[in-house]
Coordinates of C-alpha atoms in Angstrom, one line a residue:
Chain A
X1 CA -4.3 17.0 -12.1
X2 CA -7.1 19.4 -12.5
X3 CA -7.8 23.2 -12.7
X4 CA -8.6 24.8 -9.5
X5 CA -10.5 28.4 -9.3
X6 CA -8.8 30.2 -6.5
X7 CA -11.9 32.6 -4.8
X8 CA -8.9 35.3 -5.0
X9 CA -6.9 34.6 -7.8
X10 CA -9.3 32.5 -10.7
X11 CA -8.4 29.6 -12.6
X12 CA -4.8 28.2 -11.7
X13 CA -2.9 24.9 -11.8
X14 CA -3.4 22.5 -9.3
X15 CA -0.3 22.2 -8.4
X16 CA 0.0 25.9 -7.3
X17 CA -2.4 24.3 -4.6
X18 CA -2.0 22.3 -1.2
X19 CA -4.4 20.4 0.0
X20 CA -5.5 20.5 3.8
X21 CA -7.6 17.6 4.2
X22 CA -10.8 17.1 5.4
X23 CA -13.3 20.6 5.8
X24 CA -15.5 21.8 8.9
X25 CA -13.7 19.8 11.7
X26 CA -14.3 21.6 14.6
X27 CA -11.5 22.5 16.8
X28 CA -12.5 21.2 20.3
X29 CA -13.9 24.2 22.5
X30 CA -12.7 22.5 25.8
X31 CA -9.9 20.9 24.6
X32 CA -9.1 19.8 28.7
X33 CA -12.2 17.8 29.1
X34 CA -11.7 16.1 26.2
X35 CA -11.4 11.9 26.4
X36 CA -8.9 10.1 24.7
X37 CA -11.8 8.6 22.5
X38 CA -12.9 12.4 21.5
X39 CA -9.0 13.1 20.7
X40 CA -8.3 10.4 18.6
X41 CA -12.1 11.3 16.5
X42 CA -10.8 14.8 16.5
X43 CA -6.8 14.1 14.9
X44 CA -7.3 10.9 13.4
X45 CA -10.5 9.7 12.0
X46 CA -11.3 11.2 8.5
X47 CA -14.4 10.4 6.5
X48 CA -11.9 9.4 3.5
X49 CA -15.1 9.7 1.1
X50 CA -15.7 8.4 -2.5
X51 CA -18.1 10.5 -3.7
X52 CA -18.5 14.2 -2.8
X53 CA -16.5 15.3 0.0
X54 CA -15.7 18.7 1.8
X55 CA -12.1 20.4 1.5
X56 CA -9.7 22.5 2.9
X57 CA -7.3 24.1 0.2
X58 CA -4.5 26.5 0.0
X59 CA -3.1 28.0 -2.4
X60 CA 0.3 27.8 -1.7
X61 CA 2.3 29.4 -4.4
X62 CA 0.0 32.0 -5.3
X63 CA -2.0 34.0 -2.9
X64 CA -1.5 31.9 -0.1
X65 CA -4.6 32.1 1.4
X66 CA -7.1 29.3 2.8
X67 CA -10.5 28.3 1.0
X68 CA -13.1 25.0 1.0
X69 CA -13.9 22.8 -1.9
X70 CA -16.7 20.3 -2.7
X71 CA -15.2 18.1 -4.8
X72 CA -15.9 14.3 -5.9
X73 CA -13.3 12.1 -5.2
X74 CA -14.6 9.3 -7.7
X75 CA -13.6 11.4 -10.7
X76 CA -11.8 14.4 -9.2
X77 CA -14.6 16.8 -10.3
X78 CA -14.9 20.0 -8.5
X79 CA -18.5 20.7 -7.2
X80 CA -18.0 23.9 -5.7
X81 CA -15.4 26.8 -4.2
X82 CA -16.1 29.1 -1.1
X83 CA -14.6 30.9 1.1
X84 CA -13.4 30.3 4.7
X85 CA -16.6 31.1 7.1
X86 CA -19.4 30.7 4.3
X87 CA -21.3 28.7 4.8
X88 CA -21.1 25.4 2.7
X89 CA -23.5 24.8 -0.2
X90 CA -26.0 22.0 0.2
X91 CA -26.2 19.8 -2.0
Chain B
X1 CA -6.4 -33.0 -6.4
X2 CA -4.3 -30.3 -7.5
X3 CA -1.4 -31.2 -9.9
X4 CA 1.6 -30.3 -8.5
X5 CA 4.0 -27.9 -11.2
X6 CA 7.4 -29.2 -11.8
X7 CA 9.8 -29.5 -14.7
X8 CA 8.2 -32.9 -15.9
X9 CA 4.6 -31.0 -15.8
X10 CA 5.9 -29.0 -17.8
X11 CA 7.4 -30.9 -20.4
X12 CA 4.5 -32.8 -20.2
X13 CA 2.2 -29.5 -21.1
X14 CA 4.9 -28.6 -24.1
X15 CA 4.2 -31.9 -25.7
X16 CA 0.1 -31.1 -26.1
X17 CA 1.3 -27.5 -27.1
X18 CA 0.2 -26.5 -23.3
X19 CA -3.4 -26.5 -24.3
X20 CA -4.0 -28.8 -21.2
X21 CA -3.2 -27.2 -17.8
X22 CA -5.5 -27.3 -15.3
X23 CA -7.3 -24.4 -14.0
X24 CA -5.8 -22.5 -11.1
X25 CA -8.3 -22.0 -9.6
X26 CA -12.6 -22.6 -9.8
X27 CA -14.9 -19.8 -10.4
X28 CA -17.5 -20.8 -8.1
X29 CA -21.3 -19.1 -7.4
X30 CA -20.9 -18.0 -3.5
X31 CA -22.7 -20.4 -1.3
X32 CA -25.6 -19.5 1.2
X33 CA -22.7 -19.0 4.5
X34 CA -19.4 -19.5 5.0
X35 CA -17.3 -19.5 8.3
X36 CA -15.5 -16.4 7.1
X37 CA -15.2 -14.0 4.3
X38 CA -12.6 -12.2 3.3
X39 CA -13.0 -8.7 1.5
X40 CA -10.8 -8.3 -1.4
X41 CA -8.9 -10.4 -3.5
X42 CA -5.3 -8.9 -3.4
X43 CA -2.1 -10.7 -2.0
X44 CA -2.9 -10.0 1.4
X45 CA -6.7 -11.3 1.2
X46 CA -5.6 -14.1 -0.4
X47 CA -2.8 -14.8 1.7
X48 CA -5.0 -14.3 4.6
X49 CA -7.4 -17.1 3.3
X50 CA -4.3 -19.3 2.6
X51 CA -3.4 -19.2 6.2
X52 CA -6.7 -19.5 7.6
X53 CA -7.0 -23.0 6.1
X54 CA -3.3 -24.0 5.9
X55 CA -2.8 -23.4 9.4
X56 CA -6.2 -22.5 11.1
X57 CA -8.1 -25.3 9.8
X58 CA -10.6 -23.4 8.4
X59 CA -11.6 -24.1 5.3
X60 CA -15.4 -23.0 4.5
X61 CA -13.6 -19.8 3.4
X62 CA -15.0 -17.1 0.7
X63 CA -12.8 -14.2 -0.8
X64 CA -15.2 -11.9 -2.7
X65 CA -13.4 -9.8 -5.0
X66 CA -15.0 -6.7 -6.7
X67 CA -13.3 -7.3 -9.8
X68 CA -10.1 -9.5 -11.1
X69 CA -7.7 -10.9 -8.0
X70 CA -4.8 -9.3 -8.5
X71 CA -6.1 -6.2 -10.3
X72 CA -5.7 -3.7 -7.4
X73 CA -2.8 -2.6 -5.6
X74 CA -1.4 -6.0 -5.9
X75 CA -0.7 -5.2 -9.8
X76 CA 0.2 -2.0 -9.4
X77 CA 3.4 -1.5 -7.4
X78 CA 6.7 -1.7 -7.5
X79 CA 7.5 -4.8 -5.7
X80 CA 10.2 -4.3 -3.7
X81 CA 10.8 -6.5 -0.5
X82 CA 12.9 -5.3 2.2
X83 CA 12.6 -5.2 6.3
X84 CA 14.9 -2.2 7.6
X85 CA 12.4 -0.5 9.4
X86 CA 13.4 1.7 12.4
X87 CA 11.0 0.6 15.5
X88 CA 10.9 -3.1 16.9
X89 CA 7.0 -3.6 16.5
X90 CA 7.6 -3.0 12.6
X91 CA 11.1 -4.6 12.3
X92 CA 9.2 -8.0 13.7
X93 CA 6.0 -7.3 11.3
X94 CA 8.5 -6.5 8.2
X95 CA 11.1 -9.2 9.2
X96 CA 8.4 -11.5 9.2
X97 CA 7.1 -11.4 5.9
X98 CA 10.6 -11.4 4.6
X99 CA 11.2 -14.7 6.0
X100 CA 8.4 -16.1 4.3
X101 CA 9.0 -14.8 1.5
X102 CA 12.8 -17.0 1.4
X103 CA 10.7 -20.4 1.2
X104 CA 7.5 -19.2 -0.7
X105 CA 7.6 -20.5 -3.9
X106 CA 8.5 -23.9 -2.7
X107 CA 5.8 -23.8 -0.2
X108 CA 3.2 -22.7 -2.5
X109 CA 4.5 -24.8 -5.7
X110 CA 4.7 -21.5 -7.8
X111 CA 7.1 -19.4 -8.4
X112 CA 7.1 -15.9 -6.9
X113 CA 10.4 -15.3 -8.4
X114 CA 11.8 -13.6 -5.1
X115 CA 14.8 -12.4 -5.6
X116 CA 16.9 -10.9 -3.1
X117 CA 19.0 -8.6 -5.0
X118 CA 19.3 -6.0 -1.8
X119 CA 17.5 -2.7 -1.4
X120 CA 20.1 0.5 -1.2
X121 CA 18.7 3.4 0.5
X122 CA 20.4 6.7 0.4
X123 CA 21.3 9.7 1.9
X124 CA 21.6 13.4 0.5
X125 CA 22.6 15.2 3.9
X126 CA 23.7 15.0 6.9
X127 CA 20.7 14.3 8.7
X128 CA 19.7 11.3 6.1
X129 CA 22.9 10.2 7.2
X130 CA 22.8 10.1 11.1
X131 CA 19.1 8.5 10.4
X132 CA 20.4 5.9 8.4
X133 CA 23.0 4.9 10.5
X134 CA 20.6 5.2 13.3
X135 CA 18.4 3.0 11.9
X136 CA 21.0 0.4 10.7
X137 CA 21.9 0.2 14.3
X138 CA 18.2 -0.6 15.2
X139 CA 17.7 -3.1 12.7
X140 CA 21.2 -4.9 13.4
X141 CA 19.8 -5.4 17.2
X142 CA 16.8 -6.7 15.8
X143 CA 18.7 -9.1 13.8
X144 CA 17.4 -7.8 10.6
X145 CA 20.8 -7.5 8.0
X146 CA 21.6 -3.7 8.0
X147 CA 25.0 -2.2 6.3
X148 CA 25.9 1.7 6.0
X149 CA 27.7 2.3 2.8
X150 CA 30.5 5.4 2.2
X151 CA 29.7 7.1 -0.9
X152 CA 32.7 5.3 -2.0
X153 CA 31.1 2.1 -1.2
X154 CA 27.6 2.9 -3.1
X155 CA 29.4 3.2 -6.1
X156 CA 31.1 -0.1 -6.0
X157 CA 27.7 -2.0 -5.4
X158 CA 26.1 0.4 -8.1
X159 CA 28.1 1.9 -10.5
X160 CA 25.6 3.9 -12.3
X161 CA 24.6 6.1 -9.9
X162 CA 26.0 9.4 -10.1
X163 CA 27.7 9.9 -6.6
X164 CA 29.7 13.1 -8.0
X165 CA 29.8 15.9 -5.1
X166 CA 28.7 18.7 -8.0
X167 CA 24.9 17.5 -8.0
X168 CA 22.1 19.8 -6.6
X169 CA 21.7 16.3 -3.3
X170 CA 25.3 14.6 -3.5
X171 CA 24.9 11.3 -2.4
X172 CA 26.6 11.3 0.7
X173 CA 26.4 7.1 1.8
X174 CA 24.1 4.5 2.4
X175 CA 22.5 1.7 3.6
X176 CA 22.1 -2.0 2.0
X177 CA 19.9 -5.0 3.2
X178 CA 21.2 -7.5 1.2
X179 CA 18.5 -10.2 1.9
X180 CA 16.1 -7.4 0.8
X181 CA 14.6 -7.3 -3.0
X182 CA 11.6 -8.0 -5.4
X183 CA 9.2 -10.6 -6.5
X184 CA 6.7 -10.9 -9.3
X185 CA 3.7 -9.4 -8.0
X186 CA 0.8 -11.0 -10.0
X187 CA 2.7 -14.9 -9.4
X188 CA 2.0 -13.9 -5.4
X189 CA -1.6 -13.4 -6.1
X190 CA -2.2 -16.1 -8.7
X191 CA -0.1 -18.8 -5.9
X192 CA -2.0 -17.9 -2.7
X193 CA -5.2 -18.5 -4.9
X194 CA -4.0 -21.4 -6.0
X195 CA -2.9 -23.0 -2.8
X196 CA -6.5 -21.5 -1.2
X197 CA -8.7 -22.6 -4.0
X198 CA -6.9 -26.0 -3.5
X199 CA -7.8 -26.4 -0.1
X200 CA -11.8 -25.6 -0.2
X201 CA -11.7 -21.9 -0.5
X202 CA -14.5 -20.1 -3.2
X203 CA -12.5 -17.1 -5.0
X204 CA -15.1 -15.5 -6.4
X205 CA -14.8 -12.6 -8.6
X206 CA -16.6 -9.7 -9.7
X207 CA -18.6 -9.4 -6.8
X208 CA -18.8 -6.5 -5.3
X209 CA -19.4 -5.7 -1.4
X210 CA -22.7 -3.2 -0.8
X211 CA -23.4 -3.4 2.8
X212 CA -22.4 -5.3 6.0
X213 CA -25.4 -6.7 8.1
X214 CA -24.7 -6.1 11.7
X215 CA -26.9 -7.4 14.8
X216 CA -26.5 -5.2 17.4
X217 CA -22.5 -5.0 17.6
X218 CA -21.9 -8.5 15.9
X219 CA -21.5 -9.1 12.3
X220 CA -24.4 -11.1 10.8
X221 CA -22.8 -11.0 7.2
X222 CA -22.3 -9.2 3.5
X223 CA -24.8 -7.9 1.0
X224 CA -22.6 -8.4 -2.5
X225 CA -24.1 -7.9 -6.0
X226 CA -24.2 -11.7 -6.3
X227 CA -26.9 -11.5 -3.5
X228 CA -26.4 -11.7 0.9
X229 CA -24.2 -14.0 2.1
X230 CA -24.0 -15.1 5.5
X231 CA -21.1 -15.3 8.1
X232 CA -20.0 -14.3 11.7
X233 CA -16.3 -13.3 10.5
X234 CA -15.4 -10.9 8.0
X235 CA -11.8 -10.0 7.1
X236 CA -11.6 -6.7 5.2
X237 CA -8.3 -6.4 3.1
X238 CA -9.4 -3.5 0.5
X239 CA -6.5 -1.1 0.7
X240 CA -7.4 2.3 -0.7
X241 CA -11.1 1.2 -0.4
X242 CA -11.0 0.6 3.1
X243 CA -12.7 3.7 4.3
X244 CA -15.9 2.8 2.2
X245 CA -16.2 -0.6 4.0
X246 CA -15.8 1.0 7.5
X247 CA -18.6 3.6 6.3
X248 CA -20.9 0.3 5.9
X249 CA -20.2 -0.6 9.2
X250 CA -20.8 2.5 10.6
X251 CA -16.8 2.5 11.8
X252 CA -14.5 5.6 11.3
X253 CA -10.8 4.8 10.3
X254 CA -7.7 7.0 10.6
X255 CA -6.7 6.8 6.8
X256 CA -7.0 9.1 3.9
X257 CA -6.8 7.5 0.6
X258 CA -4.4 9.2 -2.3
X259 CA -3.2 8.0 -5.3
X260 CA 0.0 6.8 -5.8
X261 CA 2.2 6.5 -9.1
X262 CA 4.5 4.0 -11.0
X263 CA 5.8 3.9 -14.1
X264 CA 8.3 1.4 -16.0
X265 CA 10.5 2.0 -19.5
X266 CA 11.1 0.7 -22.4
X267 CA 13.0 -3.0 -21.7
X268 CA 16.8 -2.4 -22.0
X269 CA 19.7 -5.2 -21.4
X270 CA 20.5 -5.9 -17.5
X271 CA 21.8 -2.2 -16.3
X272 CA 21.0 -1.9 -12.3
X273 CA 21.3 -5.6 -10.5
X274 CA 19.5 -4.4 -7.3
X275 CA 16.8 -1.7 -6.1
X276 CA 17.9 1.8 -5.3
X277 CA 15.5 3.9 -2.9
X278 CA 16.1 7.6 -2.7
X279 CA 14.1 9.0 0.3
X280 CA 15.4 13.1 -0.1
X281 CA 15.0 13.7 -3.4
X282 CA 12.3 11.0 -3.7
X283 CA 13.6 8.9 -6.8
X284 CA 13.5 4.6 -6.2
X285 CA 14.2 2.5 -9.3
X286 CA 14.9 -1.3 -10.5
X287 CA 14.8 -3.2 -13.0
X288 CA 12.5 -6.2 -13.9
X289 CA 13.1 -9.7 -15.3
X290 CA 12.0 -8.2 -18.8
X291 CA 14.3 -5.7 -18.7
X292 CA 11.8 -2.1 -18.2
X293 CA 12.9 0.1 -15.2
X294 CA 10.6 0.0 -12.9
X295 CA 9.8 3.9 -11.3
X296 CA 8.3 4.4 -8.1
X297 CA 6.8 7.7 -8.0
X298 CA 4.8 9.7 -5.0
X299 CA 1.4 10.3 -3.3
X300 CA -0.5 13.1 -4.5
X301 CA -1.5 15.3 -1.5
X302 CA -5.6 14.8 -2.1
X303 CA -7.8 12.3 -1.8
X304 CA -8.8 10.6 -4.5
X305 CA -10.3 7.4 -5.5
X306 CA -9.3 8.2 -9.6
X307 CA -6.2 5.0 -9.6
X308 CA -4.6 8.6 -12.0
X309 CA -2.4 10.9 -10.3
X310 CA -0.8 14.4 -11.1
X311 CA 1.8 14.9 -13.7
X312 CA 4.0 17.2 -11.6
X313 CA 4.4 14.3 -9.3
X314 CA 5.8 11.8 -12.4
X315 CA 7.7 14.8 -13.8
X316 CA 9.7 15.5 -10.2
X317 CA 10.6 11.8 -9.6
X318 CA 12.1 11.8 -13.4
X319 CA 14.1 15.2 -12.5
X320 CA 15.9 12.9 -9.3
X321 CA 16.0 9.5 -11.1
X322 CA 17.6 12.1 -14.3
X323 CA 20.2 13.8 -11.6
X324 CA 21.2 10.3 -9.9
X325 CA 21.3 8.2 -12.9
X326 CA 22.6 10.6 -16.0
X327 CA 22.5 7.6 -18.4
X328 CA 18.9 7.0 -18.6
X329 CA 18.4 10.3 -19.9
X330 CA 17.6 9.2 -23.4
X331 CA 15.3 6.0 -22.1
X332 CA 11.9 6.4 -22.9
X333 CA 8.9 5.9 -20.5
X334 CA 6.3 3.2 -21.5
X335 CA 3.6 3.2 -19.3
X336 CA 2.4 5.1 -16.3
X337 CA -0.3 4.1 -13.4
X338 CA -1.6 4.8 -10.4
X339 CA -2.9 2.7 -7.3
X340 CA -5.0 4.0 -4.4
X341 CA -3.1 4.3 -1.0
X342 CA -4.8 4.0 2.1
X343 CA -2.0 6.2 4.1
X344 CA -2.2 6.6 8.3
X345 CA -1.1 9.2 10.5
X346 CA 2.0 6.8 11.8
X347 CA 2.7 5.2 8.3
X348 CA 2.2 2.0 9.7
X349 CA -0.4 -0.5 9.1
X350 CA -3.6 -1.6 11.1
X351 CA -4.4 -5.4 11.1
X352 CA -7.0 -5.1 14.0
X353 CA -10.2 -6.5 15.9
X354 CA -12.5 -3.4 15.7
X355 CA -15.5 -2.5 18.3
X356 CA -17.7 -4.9 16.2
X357 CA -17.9 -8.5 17.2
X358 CA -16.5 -10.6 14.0
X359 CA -15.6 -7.4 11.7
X360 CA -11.6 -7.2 11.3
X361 CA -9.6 -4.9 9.4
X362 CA -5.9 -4.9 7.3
X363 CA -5.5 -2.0 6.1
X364 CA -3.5 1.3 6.3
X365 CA -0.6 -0.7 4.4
X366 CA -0.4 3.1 2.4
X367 CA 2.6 2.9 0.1
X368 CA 4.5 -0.4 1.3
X369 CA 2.5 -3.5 1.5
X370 CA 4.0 -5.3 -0.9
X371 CA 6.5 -6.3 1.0
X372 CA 4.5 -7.7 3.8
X373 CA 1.8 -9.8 1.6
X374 CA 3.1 -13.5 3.4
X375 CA 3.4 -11.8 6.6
X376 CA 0.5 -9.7 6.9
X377 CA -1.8 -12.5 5.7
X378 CA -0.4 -14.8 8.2
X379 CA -0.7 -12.6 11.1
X380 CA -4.2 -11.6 9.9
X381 CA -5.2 -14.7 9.7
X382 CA -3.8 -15.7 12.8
X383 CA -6.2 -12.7 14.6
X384 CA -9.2 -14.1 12.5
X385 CA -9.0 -17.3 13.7
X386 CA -8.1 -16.7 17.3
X387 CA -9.8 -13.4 17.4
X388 CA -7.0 -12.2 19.2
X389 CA -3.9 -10.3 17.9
X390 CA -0.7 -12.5 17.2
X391 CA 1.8 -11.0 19.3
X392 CA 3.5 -9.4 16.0
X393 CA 0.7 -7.5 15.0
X394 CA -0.6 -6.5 18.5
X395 CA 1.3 -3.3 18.5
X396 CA -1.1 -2.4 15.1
X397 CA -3.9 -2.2 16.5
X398 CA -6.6 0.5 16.1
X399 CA -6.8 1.2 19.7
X400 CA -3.6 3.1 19.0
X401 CA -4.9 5.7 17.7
X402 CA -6.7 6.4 21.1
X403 CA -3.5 5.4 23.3
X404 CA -1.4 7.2 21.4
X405 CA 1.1 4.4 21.0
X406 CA 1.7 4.9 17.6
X407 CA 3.9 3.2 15.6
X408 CA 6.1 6.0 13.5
X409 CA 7.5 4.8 10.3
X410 CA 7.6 8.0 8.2
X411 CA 10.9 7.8 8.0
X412 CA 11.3 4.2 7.2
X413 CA 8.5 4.6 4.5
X414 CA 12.0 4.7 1.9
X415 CA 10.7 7.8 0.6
X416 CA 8.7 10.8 1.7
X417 CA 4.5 10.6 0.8

């Protein structure tokens, strides 16, 4: 349980939030000519990091909208917040 | 030569105030190479070593353990058995285990306390009811014991549970698998050590896995922070962790790792005889030997690697157990935990070869692997030794994920994660 600051809204509860999973997956451009292999990397396989690791959010019961998050999975500290399209921070 | 426990050991022990019972198990220094090695020191990785020897003949066996067997997941659930899963592949993984299970504390001369005092599941509306009867159907064809209850009928087996039509998720029937139940969890660790130590196997502890050696696609063997050590075959058991193995290896896995919580009360006299599981308002409870309830909460939606989780999640399994059980609402909670789950897309396990020669996997167990420890270390075992599949586990595979065959137990998982 940690505090989460929404790009549009500011510091909130986490559990106003939903968490999306794993950030900057691209959707396949031609999803037809896709292999099974390149399917199964696309839905299934996630990095699952410990240590810092790149987020989808959304905050669900507040202004609903979508944002990433750099955050470190070890100890559930939050690195950094952007907004969908910018570009991620390097770290 | 291990001595073997009985009631004359033990009056034996009484006499000289129990100051002289033999170790467990050694603490050995790992040795330059072993046959195989086995990642993680839990039930299953210690079952999985058990079997190797007992029925592989392979003895020259190390379990590296990054800190205390028994101190993961294995400690920190809720330990209920039970084998009413919907689709054949898992009913014959499930069912498996449970068998073992009957005859384990006489095969391993310590006592798991198993005790089958049936698992109820419930339902809340009228599409938990047409899955529960559909899946007591399936189980009853896969020969697995499966009743449905009326409402009526719940009430009788468990009187406590408040099965009034005026609550917020009435409870509208039931199922019961009688054979189904709990154990004590750290007595399943501390016997399949044991029973591997006796036969040759190094447990060694606090040692820590940093990197698997790989030649070309073969596995060469494990850097550990008690130096390399060498082997062809590598068995990685490491639940929640097992993501930062397969980043070693250079292998991607379809899990996401989340914590999961538990909590148990204060010890009361004997109040609920068997384990109630609550999948739609997501509320399971028992009660142990020393009398605590024991509280299975859920899955946070993040990843995390913390073993903490998030209040709300507690605080919403209290507001079902609060609604289904009235008279526990002056109990008081004593302690609260969490364990990492290693969850897949399917809910179902992977106990797999993997594209690198001599580097297998058991994981993906998310929240139920409990139940499975004598099973999934048997069948593990079985496709470490063999380096093939048993014919129970083949349908786990990894490959699955690729096929698309997968094996969906969401709604079998008891409770919604």
């Amino acid at each position: 349980m940690f505090l989460i600051n929404c790009p549009y809204c500011g510091e909130r509860d986490q559990q106003e939030f939903k968490a999306g999973g794993e950030a900057h997956i691209e959707r396949p451009k031609q999803p037809t000519e896709l292999s099974d292999d390149e399917w199964a990397e696309y839905l299934f396989m996630r990095k699952n990091i410990k240590g810092v690791q790149f987020e989808r959010w959304n905050h669900a019961h507040g202004c609903r909208k979508w944002f990433n998050m750099v955050r470190d999975t070890s100890n559930d500290e939050i690195k950094a917040i952007y907004k969908m399209g910018e570009k991620p921070p390097t770290q | 030569m291990r001595n073997k426990y009985s009631v004359f050991s033990l009056i034996k022990n009484a006499i000289s105030y129990h100051e002289n019972w033999q170790r467990a198990w050694k603490d050995p220094a790992p040795k330059k190479e072993y046959d195989a090695v086995i990642v993680g020191g839990g039930g299953h990785g210690l079952a999985t070593a058990y079997y190797l020897a007992k029925k592989h003949n392979i003895y020259n066996i190390a379990v590296v353990e990054k800190g205390w067997i028994g101190g993961g997941n294995t400690g920190r659930n809720t330990t209920i058995i039970r084998s009413n899963y919907l689709w054949d592949a898992s009913a014959g993984l499930y069912d498996h285990a449970l068998k073992i299970w009957e005859g384990l504390s006489q095969e391993l001369n310590y006592n798991v306390m198993f005790s089958q005092r049936g698992v109820m599941n419930l339902a809340h509306n009228l599409q938990d009811v047409r899955d529960l009867k559909r899946r007591t159907h399936a189980n009853r064809l896969n020969g697995i014991d499966a009743v449905y209850l009326s409402a009526e009928e719940v009430k009788k087996f468990c009187p406590i549970i408040n099965t009034s039509p005026d609550i917020r998720y009435p409870v509208l029937g039931g199922t019961l698998q009688r054979r189904a139940g709990t154990a004590r969890h750290d007595a399943v660790a501390w016997g399949y050590a044991r029973g591997a130590d006796a036969m040759g196997v190094d447990i060694i502890q606090n040692c820590e896995v940093k990197g698997i050696k790989r030649n070309g696609d073969s596995v060469e063997g494990i850097e550990t922070t008690k130096g390399f050590i060498k082997t062809k075959k590598v068995g990685v058991v490491a639940a929640g962790h097992s993501s930062v193995i397969a980043n070693m290896a250079g292998l991607r896995l379809p899990l996401e790792s989340k914590p999961l919580q538990a909590l148990v009360s204060e010890p009361v006299k004997p109040i609920i005889d068997t384990v109630v599981m609550s999948n739609a308002v997501h509320a399971y409870v028992s009660q142990s030997d020393k009398g605590e309830l024991v509280i299975g909460a859920g899955t946070d939606d993040y990843v995390s690697y913390t073993q903490k989780g998030s209040h709300q999640i507690v605080e919403g399994t209290l507001n079902a157990i609060l609604e289904l059980y009235p008279i526990f609402s002056r109990m008081r909670m004593l302690r609260q935990w969490g364990g990492i789950v290693d969850i897949c897309p399917d809910a179902s396990p992977i106990l797999s070869k993997t594209s690198i020669k001599g580097l297998y996997f058991n994981c993906g167990w998310g929240t139920g692997g409990f139940k499975a420890t004598p099973g999934s270390g048997d069948l593990f075992a079985h496709t470490i030794a063999n380096d093939e599949p048993h014919k129970l586990n083949a349908a786990f595979n990894l490959n699955r994920f690729v096929s698309g065959d997968l094996v969906d137990e969401h709604g079998a998982a008891a409770v919604a994660h």
